[in-house]
Short mmCIF file of C-alpha atoms in Angstrom, two decimals:
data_model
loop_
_atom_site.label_atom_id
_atom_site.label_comp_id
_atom_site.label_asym_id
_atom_site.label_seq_id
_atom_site.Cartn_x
_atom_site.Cartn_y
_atom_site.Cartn_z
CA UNK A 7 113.74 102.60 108.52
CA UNK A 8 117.24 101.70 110.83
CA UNK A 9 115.72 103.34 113.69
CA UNK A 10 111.85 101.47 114.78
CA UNK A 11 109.39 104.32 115.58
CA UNK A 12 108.65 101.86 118.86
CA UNK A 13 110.97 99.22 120.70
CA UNK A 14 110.15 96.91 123.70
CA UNK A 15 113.38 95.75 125.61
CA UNK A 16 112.59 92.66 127.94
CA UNK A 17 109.29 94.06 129.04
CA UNK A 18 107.25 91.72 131.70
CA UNK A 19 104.08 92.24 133.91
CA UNK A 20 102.39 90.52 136.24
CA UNK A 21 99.48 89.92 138.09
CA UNK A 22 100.15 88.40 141.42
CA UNK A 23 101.90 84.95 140.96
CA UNK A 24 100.93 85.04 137.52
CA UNK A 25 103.60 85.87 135.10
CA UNK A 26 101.74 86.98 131.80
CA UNK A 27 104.53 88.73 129.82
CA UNK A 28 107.84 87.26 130.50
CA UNK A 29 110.35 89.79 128.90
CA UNK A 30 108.61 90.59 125.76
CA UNK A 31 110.99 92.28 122.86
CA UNK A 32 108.92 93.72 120.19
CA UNK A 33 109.76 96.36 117.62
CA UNK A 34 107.64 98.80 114.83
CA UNK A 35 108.59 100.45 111.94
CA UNK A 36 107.06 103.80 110.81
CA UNK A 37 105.18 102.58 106.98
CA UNK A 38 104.87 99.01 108.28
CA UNK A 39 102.19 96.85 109.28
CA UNK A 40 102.91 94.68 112.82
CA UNK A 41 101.16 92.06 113.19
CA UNK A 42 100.52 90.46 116.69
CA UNK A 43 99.06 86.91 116.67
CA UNK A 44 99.02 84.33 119.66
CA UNK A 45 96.04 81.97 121.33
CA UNK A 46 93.91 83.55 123.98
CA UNK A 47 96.35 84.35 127.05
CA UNK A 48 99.19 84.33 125.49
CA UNK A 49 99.63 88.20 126.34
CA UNK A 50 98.53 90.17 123.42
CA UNK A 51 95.84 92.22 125.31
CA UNK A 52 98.25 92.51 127.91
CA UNK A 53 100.69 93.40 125.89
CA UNK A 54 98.89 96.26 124.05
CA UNK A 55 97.55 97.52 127.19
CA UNK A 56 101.08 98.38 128.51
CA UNK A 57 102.04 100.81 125.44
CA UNK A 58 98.92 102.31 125.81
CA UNK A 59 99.40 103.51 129.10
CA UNK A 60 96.07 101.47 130.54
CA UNK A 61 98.07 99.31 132.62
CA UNK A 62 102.09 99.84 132.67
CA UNK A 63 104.55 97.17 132.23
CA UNK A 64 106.14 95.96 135.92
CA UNK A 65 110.18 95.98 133.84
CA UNK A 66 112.02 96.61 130.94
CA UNK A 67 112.55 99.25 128.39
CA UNK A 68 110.08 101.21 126.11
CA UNK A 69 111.64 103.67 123.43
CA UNK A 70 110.09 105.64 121.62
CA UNK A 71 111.56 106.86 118.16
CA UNK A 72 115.11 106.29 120.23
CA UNK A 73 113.95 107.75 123.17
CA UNK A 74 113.68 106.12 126.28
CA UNK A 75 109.99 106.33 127.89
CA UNK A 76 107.25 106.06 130.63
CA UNK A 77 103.73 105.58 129.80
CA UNK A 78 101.97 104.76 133.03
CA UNK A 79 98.55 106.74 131.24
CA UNK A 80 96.80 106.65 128.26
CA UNK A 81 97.52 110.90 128.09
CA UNK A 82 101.16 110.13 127.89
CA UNK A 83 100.78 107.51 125.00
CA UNK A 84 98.21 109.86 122.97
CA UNK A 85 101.04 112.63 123.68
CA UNK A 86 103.66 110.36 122.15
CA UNK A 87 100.94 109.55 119.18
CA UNK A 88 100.44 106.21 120.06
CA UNK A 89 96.53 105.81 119.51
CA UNK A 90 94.45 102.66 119.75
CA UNK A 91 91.53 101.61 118.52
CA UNK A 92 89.99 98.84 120.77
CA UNK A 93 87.43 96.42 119.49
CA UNK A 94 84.51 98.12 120.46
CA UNK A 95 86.09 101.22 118.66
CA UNK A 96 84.64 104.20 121.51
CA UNK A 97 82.01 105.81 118.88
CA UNK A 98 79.51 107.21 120.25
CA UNK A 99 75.66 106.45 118.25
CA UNK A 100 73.88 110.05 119.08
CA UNK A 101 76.76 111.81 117.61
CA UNK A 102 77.61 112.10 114.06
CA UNK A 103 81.38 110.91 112.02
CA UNK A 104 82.66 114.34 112.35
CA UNK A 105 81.76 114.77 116.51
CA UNK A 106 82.64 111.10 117.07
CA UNK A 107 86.33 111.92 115.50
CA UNK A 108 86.60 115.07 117.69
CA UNK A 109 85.10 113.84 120.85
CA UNK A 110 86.88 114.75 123.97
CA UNK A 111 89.70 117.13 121.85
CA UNK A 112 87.34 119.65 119.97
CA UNK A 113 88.09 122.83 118.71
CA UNK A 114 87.16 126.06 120.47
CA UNK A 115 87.20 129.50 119.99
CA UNK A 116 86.22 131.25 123.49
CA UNK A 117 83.14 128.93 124.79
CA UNK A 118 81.90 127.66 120.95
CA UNK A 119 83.00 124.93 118.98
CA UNK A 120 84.95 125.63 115.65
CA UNK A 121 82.82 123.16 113.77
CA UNK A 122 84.16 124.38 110.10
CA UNK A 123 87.38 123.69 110.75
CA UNK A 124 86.51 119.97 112.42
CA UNK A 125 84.89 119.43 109.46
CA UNK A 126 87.53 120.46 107.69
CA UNK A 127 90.11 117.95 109.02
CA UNK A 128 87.76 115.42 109.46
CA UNK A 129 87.30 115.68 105.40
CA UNK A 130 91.12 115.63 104.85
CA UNK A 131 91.57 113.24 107.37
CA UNK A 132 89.12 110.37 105.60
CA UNK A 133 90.45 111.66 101.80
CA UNK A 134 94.13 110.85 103.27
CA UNK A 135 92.89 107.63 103.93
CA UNK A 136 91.10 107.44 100.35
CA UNK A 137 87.57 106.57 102.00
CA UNK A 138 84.82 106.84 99.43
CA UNK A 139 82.34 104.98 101.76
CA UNK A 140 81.00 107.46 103.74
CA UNK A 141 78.17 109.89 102.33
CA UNK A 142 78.20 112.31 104.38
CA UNK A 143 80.27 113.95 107.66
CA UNK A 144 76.96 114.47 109.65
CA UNK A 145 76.01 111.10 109.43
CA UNK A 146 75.26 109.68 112.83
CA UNK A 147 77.40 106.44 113.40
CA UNK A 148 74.06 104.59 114.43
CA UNK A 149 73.40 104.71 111.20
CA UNK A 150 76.79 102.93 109.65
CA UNK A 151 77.65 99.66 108.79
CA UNK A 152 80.45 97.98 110.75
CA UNK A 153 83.59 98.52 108.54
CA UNK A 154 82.22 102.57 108.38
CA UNK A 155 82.13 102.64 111.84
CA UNK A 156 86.00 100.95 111.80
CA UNK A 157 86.77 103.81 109.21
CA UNK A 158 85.88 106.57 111.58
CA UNK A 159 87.90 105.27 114.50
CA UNK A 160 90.83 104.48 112.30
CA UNK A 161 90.64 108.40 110.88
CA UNK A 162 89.95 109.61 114.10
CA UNK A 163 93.48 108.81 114.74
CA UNK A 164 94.91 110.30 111.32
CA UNK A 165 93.26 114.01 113.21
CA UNK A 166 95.18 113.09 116.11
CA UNK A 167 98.55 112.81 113.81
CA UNK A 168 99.16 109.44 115.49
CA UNK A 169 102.50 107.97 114.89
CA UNK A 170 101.33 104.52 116.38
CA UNK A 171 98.03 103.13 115.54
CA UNK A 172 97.31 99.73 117.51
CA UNK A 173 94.46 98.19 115.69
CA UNK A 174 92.78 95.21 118.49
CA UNK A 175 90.90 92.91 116.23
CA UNK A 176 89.49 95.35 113.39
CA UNK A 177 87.86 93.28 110.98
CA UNK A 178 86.03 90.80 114.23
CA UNK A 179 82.32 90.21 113.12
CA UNK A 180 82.58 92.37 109.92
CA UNK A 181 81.42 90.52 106.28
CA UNK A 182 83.89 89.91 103.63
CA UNK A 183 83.28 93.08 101.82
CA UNK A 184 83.48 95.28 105.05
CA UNK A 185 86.70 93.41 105.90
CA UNK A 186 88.42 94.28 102.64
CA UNK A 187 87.19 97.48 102.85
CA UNK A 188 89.05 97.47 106.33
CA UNK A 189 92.11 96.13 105.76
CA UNK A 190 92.58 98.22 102.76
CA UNK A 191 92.43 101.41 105.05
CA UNK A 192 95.06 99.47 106.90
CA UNK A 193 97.29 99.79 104.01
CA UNK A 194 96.93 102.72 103.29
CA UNK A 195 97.49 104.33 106.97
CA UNK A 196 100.56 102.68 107.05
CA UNK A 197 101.74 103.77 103.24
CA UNK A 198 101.19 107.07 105.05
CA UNK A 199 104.04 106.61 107.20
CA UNK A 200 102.17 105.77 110.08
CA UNK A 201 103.70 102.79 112.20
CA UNK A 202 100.90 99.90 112.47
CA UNK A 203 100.24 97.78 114.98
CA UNK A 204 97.70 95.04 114.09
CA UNK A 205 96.03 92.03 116.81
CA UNK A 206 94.73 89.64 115.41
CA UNK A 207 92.89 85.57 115.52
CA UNK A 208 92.52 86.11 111.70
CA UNK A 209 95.48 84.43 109.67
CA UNK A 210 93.87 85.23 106.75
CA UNK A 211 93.94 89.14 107.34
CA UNK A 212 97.41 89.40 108.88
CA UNK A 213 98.61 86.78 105.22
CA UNK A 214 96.82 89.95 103.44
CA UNK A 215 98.35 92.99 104.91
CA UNK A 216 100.95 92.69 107.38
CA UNK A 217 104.76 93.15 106.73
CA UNK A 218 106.06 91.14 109.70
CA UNK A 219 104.63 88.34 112.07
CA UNK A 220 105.25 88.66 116.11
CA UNK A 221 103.80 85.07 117.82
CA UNK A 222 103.48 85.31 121.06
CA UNK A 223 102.95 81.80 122.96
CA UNK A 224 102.12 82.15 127.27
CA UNK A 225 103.64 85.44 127.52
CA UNK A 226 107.03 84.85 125.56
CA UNK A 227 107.49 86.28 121.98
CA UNK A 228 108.18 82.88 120.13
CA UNK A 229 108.83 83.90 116.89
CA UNK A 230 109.58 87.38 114.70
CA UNK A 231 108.97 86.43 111.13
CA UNK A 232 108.53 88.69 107.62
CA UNK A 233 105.51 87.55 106.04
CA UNK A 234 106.95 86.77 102.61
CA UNK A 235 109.57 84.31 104.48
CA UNK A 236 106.62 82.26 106.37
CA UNK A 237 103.32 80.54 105.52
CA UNK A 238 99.82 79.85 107.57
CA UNK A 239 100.69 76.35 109.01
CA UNK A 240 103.68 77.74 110.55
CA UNK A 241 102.36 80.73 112.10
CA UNK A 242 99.41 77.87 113.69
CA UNK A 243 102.48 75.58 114.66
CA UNK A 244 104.19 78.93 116.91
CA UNK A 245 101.02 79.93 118.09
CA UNK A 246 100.29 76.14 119.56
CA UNK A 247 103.64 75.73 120.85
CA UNK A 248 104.32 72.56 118.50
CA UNK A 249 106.71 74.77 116.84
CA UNK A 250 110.18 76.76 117.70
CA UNK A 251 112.53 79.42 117.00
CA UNK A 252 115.34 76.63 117.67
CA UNK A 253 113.67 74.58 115.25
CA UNK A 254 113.98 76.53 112.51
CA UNK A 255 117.32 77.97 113.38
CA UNK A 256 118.41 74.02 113.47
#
């Protein structure tokens, strides 16, 4: 718990003239939940983007677990296990939980698939997470509701051992059972040690699970707060800009 599993030092990127992260310093803590909250452009997306490897900061520092890194691809952040699970989530209908969790990484023995043993860690993978929600492994995801579908992308990085989940958005057009359902699995992943990452327009949701509070405001990190120090109507007043760091250290 000293040592945060990820730590951004100063980090900016641009695009042309336009200065969208303007020496960003963000940390996260192995069993903790991150939360990232802002307006639209403040940076998150951008933000994400660069520890994923889709589109590399221009400066600063990135270190991982102590170490100073590179990620200029997405095979070098799924290397370090940083894993992200994107709004659209990257499931594919056609294909069932157990394919969708194994797609592009399956297991082989000569030139057939080893589907026992996918099964097998797809199984442990969703009773790590204490899902009870899905019938059956062979399910295809067509046929699952919305927070299912967010279950299988969120296990799908418990089989890739990810130390880093980033979570864009995961409960966006779900109902409220779906979402609870959701952000329970949140929990959980990160009670399993695994460093969380959460983006998110939904105060309610990052009140619910989160352990800390990063506000980002025009590409500068306004405020670092511990959710059991802060409350909704200041969170709102950092994200609009009505509201400081300087204020509340005065």
């Amino acid at each position: 718990m000293d040592r945060p599993i990820i730590e951004l030092q100063h980090t900016t990127k641009s695009f042309g003239p336009v200065k969208v992260l303007k020496g960003i310093n963000l940390t996260a803590y192995a069993g903790h939940v991150t939360a990232l909250v802002g307006d639209n452009g403040a940076g998150k997306s951008t933000l994400i983007k660069g520890l994923s490897g889709v589109q590399p900061y221009d400066g600063g520092t990135v270190l991982f677990d102590g170490e100073t890194v590179n990620i200029h691809h997405p095979r070098e952040a799924s290397r370090l296990g940083i894993e992200v699970v994107y709004q659209d989530l990257a499931l594919c209908d056609n294909l069932d939980i157990v394919q969708n969790m194994f797609l592009g990484r399956e297991e082989t023995s000569g030139a057939t698939f080893e589907e026992g043993d996918m099964e097998v860690q797809a199984a442990a993978a969703l009773q790590s997470l204490n899902v009870r929600t899905v019938e059956s492994l062979h399910q295809k995801v067509a046929s699952l509701s919305g927070g299912q579908r967010q279950t299988v992308a969120i296990a799908r990085s418990v089989v890739k051992q990810a130390k880093v989940v980033i979570l864009d958005e995961p409960t966006a057009a779900l109902g409220v059972a779906q979402t609870e359902q959701v952000l329970n699995l949140v929990r959980r992943l990160a009670d399993s040690g695994v460093a969380v990452i959460i983006v998110s327009h939904n105060l309610q949701d990052v009140f619910k699970v989160a352990d800390e509070i990063n506000v980002l405001y025009l590409g500068t990190l306004t405020a670092r707060l511990k959710t059991s120090d802060t409350n909704p109507n200041d969170v709102v007043g950092y994200i609009t800009g009505t509201k400081t760091m300087e204020e509340v250290a005065s």
